[in-house]
PDB file of C-alpha atoms in Angstrom:
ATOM      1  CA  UNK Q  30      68.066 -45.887 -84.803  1.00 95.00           C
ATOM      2  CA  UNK Q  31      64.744 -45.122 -83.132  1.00 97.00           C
ATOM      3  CA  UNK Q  32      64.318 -41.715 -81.278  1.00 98.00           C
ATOM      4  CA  UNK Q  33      60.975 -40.475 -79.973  1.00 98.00           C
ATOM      5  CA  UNK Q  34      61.232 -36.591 -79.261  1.00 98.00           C
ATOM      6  CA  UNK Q  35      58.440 -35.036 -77.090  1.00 98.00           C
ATOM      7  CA  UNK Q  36      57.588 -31.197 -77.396  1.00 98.00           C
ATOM      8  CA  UNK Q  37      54.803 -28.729 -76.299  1.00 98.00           C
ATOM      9  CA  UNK Q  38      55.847 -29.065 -72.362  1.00 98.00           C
ATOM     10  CA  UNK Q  39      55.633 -25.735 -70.352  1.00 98.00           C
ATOM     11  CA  UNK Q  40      54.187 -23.850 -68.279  1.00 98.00           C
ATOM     12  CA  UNK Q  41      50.495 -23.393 -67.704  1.00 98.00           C
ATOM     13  CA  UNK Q  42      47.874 -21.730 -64.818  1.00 98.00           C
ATOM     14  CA  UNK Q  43      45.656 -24.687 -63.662  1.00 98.00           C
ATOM     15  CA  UNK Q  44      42.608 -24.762 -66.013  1.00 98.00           C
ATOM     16  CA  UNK Q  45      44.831 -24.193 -68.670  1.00 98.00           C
ATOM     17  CA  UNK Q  46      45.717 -26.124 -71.655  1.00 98.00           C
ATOM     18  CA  UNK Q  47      48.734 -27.671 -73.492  1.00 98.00           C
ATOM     19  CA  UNK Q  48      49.136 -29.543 -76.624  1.00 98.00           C
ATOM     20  CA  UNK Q  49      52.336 -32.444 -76.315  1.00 98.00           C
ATOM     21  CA  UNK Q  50      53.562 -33.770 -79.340  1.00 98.00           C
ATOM     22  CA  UNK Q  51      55.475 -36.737 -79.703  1.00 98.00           C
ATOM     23  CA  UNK Q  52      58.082 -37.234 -83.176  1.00 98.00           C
ATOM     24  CA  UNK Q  53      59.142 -40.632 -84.201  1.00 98.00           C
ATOM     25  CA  UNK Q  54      62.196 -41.485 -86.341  1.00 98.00           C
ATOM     26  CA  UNK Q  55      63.383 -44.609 -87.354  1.00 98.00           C
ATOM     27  CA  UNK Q  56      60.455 -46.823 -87.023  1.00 97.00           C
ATOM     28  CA  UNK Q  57      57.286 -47.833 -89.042  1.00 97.00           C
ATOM     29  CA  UNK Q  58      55.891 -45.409 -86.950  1.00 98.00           C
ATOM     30  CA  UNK Q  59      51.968 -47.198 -88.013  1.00 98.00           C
ATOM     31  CA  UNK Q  60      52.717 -50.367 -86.578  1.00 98.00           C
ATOM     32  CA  UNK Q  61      53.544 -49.197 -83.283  1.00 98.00           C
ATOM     33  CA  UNK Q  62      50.994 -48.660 -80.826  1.00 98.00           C
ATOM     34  CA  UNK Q  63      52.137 -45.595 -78.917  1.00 98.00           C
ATOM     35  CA  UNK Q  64      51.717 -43.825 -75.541  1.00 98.00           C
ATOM     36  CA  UNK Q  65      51.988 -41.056 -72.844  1.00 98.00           C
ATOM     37  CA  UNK Q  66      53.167 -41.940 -69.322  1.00 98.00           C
ATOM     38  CA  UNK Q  67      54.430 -39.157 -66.634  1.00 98.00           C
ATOM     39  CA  UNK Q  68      55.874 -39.140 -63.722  1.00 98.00           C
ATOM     40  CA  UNK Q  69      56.529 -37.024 -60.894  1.00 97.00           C
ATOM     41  CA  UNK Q  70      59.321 -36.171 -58.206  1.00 94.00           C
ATOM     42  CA  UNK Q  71      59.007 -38.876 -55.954  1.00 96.00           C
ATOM     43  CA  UNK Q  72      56.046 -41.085 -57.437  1.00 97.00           C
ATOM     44  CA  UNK Q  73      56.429 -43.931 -59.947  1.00 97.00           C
ATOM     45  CA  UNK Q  74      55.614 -43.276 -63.855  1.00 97.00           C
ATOM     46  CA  UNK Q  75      52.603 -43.855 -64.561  1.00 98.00           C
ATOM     47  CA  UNK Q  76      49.935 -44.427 -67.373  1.00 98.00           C
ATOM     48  CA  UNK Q  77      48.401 -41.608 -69.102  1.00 98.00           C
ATOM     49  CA  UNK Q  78      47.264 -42.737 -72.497  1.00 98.00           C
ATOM     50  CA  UNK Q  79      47.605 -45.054 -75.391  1.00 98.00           C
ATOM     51  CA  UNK Q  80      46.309 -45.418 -78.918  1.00 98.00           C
ATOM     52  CA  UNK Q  81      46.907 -48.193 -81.075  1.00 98.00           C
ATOM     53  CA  UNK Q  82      48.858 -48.323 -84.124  1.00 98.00           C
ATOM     54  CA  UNK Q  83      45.693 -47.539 -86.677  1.00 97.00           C
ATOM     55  CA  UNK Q  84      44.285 -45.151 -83.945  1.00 97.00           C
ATOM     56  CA  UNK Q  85      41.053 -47.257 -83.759  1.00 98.00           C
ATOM     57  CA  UNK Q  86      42.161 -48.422 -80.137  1.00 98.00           C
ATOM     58  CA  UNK Q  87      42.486 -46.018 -77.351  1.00 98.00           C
ATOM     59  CA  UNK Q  88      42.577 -45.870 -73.745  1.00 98.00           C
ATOM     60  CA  UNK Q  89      43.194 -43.302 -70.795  1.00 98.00           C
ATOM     61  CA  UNK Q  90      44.577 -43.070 -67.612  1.00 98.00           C
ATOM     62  CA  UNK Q  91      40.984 -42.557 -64.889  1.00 98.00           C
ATOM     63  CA  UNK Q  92      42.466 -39.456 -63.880  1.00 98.00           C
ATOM     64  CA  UNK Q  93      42.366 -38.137 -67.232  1.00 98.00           C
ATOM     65  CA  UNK Q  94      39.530 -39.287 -69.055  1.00 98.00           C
ATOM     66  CA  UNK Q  95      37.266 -36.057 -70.390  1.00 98.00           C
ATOM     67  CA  UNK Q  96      40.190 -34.051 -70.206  1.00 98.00           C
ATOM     68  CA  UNK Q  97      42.699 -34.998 -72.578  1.00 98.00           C
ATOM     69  CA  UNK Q  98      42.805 -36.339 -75.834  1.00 98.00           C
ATOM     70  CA  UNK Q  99      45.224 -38.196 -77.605  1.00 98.00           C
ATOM     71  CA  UNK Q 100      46.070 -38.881 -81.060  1.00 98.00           C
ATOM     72  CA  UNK Q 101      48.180 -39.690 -83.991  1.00 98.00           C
ATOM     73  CA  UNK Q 102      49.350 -38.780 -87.953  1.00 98.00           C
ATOM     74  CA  UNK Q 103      50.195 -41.643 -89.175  1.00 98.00           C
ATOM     75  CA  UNK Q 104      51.481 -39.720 -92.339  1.00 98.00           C
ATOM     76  CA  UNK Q 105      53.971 -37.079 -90.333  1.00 98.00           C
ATOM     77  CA  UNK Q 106      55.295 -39.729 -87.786  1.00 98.00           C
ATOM     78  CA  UNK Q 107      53.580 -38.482 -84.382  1.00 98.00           C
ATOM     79  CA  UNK Q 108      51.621 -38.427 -81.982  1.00 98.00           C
ATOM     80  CA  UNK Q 109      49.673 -35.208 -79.662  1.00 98.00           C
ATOM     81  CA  UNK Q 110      47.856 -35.154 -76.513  1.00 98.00           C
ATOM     82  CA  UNK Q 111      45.866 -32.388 -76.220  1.00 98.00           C
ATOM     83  CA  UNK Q 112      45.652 -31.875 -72.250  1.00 98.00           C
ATOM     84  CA  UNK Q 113      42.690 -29.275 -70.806  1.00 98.00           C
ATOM     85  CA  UNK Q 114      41.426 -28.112 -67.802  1.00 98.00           C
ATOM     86  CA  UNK Q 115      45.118 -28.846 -66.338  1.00 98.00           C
ATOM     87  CA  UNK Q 116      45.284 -29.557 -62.675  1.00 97.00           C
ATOM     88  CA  UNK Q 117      48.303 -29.594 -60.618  1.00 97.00           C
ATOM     89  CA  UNK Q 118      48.260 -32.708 -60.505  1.00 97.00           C
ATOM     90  CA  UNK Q 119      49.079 -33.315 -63.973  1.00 98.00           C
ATOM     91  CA  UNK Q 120      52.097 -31.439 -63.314  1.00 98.00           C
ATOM     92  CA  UNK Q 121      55.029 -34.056 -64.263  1.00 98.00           C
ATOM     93  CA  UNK Q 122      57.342 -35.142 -67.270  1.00 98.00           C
ATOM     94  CA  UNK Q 123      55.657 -36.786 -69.845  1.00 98.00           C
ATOM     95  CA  UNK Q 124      57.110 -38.973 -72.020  1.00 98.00           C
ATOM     96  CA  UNK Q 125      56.137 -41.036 -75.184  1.00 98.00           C
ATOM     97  CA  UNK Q 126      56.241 -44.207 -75.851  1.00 98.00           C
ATOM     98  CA  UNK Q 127      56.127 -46.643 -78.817  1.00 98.00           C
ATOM     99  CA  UNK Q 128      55.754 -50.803 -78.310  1.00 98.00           C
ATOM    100  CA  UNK Q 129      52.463 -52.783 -77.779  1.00 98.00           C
ATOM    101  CA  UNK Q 130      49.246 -51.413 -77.006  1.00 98.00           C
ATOM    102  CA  UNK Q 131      48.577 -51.405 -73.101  1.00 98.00           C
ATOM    103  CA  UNK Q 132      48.789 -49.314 -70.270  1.00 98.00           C
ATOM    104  CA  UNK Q 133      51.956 -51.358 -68.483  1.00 98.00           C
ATOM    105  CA  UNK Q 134      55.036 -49.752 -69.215  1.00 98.00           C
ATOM    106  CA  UNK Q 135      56.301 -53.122 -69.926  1.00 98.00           C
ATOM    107  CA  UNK Q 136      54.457 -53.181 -73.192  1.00 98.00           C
ATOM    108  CA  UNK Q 137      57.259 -50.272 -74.577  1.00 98.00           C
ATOM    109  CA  UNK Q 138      60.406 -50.814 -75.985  1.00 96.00           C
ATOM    110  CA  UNK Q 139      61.252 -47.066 -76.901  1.00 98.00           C
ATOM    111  CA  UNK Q 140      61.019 -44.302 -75.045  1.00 98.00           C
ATOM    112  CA  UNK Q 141      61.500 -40.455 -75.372  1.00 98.00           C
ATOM    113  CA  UNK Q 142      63.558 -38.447 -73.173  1.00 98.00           C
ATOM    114  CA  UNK Q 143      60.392 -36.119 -71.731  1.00 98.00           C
ATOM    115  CA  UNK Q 144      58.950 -32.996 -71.883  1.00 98.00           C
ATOM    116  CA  UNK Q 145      58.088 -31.037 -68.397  1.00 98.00           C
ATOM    117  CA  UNK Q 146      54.571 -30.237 -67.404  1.00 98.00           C
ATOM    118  CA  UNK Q 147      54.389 -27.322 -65.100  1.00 98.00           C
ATOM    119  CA  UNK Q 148      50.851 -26.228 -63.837  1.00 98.00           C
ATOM    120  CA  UNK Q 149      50.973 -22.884 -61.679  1.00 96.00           C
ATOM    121  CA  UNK Q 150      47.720 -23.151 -59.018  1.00 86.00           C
TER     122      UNK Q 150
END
């Protein structure tokens, strides 16, 4: 049975920093590509960030690019994203992702259950 567990969610002042990580079980977790998407209340998930199964592939989100960071250990089954200079904006729950690489949410078969973003203006 696959699960994907996300952790590191919180609360943060805007400018601040938070570090998600994302546990896989039941997979061979290095042949998946994996991802972050997030939604909000109201709005439509969306894209954040993937990186392929080796880690030689990535891609972000425009709204994010030069402020967070994602990556994988292969070895220990997960994957971070290493969000800075939060906005409030970013505020959402994030959730991981394992599948294809791609930013459509179509490329995923599993999914996590999501870890909340908070970010205090």
């Amino acid at each position: 049975q696959v699960q994907l567990v996300e952790s590191g969610g919180g609360l943060v002042q805007a400018g601040g920093s938070l570090r998600l990580s994302c546990a896989a079980s039941g997979l061979t977790f290095s042949i998946y590509a994996m991802s972050w998407f997030r939604q909000a209340p109201g709005k439509e998930r969306e894209f954040v960030a993937a990186i392929s199964g080796s880690g030689a592939r990535i891609s972000y989100a425009d709204s994010v690019k030069g402020r967070f960071t994602v990556s994988r250990d292969n070895p220990k089954n997960t994957m971070y994203l290493q969000m800075n200079s939060l906005k409030a904006e970013d505020a959402a729950a994030y959730y991981c992702a394992a599948g294809v690489y791609g930013s459509s949410s179509r490329n995923y078969n599993y999914w996590g259950q999501g870890t909340q973003v908070t970010v205090s203006s």
